[in-house]
Coordinates of C-alpha atoms in Angstrom, one line a residue:
Chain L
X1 CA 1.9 0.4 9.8
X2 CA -2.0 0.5 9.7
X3 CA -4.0 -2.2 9.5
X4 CA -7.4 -3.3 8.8
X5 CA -8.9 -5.2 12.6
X6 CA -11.7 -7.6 12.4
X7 CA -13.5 -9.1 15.7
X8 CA -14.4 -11.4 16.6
X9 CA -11.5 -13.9 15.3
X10 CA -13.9 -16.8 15.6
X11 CA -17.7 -17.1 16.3
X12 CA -19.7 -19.9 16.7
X13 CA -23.1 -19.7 16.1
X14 CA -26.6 -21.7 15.7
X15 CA -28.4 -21.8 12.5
X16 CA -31.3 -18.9 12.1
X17 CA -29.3 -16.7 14.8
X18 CA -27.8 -13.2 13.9
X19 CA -24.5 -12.8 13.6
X20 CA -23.2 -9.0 13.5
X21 CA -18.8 -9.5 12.1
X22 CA -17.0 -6.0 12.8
X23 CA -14.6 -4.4 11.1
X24 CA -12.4 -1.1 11.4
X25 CA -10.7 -0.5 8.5
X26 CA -7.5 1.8 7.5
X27 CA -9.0 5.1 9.0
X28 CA -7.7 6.8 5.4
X29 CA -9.5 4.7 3.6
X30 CA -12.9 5.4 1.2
X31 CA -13.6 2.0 0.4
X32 CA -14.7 -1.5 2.1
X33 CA -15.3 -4.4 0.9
X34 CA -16.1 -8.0 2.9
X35 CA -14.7 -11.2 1.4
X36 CA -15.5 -14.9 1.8
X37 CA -13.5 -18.4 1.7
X38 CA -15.0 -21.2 2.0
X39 CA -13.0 -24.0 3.5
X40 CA -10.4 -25.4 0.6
X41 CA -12.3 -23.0 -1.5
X42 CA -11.8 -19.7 -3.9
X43 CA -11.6 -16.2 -1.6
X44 CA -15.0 -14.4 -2.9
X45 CA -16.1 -10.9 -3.3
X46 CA -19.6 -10.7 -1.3
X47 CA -19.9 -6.5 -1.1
X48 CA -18.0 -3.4 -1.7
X49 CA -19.3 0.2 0.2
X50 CA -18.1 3.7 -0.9
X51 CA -19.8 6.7 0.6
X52 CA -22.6 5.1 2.6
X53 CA -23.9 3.0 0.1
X54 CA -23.4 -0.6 -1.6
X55 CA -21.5 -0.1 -4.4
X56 CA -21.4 -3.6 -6.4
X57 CA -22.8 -6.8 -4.7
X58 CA -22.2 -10.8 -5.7
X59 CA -24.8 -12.9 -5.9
X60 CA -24.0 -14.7 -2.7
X61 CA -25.3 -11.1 -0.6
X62 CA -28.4 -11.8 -0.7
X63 CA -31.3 -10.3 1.6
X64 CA -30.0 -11.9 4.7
X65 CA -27.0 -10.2 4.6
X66 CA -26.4 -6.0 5.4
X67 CA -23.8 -4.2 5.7
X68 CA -23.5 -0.5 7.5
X69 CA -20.9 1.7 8.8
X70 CA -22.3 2.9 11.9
X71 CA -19.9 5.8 13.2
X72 CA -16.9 6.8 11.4
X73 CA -14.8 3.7 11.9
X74 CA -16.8 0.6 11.7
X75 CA -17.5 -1.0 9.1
X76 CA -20.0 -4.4 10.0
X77 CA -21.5 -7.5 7.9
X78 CA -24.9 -8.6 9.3
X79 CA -26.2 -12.1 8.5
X80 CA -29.8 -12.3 9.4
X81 CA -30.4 -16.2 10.0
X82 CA -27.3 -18.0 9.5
X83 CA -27.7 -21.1 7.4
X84 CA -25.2 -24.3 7.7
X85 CA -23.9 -23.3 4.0
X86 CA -23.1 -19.7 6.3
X87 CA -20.1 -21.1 7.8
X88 CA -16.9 -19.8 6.1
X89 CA -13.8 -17.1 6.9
X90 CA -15.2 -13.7 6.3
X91 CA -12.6 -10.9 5.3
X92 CA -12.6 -7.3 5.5
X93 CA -10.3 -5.3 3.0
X94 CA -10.6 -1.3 2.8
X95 CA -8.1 1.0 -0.3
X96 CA -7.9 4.4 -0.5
X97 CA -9.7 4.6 -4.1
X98 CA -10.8 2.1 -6.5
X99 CA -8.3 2.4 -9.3
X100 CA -4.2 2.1 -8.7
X101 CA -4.8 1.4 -5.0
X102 CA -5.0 -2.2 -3.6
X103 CA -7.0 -3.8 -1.2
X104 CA -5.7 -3.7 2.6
X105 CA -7.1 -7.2 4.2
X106 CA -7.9 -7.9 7.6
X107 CA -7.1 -11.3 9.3
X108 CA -10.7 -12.9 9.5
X109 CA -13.3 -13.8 11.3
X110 CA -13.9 -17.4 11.6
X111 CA -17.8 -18.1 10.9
X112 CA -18.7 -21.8 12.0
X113 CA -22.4 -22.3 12.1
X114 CA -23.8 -25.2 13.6
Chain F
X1 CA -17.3 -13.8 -16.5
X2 CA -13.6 -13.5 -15.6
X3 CA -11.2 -16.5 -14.1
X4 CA -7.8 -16.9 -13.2
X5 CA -5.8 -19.8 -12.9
X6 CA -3.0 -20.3 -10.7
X7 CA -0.1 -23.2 -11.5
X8 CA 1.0 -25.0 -9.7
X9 CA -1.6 -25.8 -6.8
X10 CA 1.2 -26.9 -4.8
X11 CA 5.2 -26.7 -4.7
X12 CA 7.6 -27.9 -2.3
X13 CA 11.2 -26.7 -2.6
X14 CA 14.1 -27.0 -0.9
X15 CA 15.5 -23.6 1.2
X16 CA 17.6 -21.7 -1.5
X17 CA 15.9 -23.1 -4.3
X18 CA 14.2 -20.5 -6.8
X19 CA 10.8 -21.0 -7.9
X20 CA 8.0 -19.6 -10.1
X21 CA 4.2 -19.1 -10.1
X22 CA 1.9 -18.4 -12.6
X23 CA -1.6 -16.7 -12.9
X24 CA -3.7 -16.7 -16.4
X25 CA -6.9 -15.1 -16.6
X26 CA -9.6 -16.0 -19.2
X27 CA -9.7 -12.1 -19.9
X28 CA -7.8 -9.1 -20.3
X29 CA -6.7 -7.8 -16.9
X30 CA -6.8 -4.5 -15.6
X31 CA -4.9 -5.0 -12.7
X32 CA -3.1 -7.8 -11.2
X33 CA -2.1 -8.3 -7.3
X34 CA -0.6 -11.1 -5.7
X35 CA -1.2 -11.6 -1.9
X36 CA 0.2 -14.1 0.4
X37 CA -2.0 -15.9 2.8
X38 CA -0.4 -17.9 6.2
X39 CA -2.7 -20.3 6.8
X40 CA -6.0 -19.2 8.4
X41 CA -5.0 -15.6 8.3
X42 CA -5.8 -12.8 6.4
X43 CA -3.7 -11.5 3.1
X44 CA -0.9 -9.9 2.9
X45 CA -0.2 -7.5 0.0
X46 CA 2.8 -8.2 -1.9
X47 CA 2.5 -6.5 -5.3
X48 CA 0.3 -5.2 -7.8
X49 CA 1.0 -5.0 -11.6
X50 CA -1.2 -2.8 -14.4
X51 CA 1.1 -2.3 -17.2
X52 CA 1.6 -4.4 -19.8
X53 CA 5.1 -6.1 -19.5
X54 CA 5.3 -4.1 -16.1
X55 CA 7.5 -5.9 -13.7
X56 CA 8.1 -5.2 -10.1
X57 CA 10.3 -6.3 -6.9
X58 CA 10.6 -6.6 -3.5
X59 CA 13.1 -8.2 -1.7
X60 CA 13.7 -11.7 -3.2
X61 CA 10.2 -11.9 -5.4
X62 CA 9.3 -10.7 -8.3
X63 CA 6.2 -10.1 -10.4
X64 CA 5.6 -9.9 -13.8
X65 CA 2.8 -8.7 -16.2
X66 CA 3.2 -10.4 -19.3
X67 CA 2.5 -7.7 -22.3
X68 CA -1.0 -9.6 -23.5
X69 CA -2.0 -8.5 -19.8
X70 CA -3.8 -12.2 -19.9
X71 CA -0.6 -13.5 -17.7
X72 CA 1.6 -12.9 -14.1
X73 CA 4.0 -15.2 -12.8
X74 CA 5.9 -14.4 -9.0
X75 CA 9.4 -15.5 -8.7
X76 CA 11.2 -16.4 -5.8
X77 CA 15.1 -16.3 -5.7
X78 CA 16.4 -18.1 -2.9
X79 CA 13.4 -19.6 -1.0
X80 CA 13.7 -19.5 2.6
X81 CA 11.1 -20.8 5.0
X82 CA 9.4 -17.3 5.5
X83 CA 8.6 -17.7 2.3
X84 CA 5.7 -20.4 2.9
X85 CA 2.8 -19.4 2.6
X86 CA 0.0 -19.7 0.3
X87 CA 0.2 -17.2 -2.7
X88 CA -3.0 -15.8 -4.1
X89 CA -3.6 -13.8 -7.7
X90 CA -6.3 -11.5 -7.4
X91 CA -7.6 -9.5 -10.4
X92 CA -9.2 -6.6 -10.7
X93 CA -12.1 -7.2 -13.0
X94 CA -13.1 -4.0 -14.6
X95 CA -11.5 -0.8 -12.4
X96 CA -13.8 -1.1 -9.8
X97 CA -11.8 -2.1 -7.2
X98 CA -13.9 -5.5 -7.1
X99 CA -11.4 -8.6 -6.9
X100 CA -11.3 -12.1 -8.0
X101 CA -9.1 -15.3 -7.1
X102 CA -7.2 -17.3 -8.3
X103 CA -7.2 -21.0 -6.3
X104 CA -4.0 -20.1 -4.6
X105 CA -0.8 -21.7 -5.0
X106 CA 0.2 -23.2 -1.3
X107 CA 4.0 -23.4 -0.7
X108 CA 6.4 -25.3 1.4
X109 CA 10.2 -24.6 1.8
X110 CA 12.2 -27.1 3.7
X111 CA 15.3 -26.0 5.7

């Protein structure tokens, strides 16, 4: 069955540096989306992308945070200057289409930023 | 803005027990999934509900939309130790595609 990959499964990283998280998702899929979860926390919506563009964004993406899909089967988060606050498991999910189709998840990338 | 509430945070059971969970959002939903989530892995897509009073299964669990779309509970019949997990509502918050959480509902079946 496909599946949505994510690498790295954990990165470690100092605060201020760049951290690039990749993603491929379901190659039929139109839509991408990257996810949060704080430790002990709520899973949060950070950005959804439909035809090379953000579609809807929370207030958490702010402007340290990009996302691109650089060829035809990536799909990457950028965070610009990782803050302490950064540090959190960051999911990719990709559907087919918006409405009656659900959200495919990948299994994380561990983001601990000391 | 939209929340959901999962209950209870917690449940233990014993292996064959039956058990139920339950998801109520603050607004009217217009789609409801339920994922499960091993601990510090991604989600797993069980089911997704839109209907109003739809119900759906798969295996040994079973989802229901309640007719208010406000309201989803998962029941399992059975348990058995595959079934632990942590179970997460997620709701769809106005046909975008664009999910929200509940605060999961972690699960422990003892042999």
């Amino acid at each position: 069955e496909p599946e949505v990959t994510q690498t790295p499964s954990h990165q470690v990283t100092q605060m201020g540096q760049e951290v690039i998280l990749r993603c491929v998702p379901i190659s039929n899929h139109l839509y991408f989306y990257w996810y949060r979860q704080i430790l002990g926390q709520k899973v949060e919506f950070l950005v959804s992308f439909y035809n090379n563009e953000i579609s809807e964004k929370s207030e958490i993406f702010d402007d340290q945070f990009s996302v691109e899909r650089p060829d035809g089967s990536n799909f990457t988060l950028k965070i610009r200057s990782t803050k302490l606050e950064d540090s959190a498991m960051y999911f990719c999910a990709s559907s087919q289409g918006w409405d009656n189709s659900p959200l495919h998840f990948g299994n994380g990338t561990r983001l601990t930023v000391t | 803005s939209q929340e959901l509430e999962q209950s209870p945070q917690s449940l233990i059971v014993q292996e064959g027990k039956n058990l139920t969970i339950n998801c109520t959002s603050s607004k009217t939903l217009y789609g409801l999934y339920w994922y499960k989530q091993k601990y510090g892995e991604g989600l797993i897509f069980l089911m997704m509900l839109q209907k109003g009073g739809e119900e759906k299964s798969h295996e040994k669990i079973t989802a229901k939309l309640d007719e208010k779309k406000q309201q989803s509970s998962l029941h399992i019949t059975a348990s058995q130790p595959s079934h632990a997990g942590i179970y997460l509502c997620g709701a769809d918050t106005g046909n975008t595609g664009k999910l929200i959480f509940g605060q999961g509902t972690t699960l422990q079946v003892k042999p």
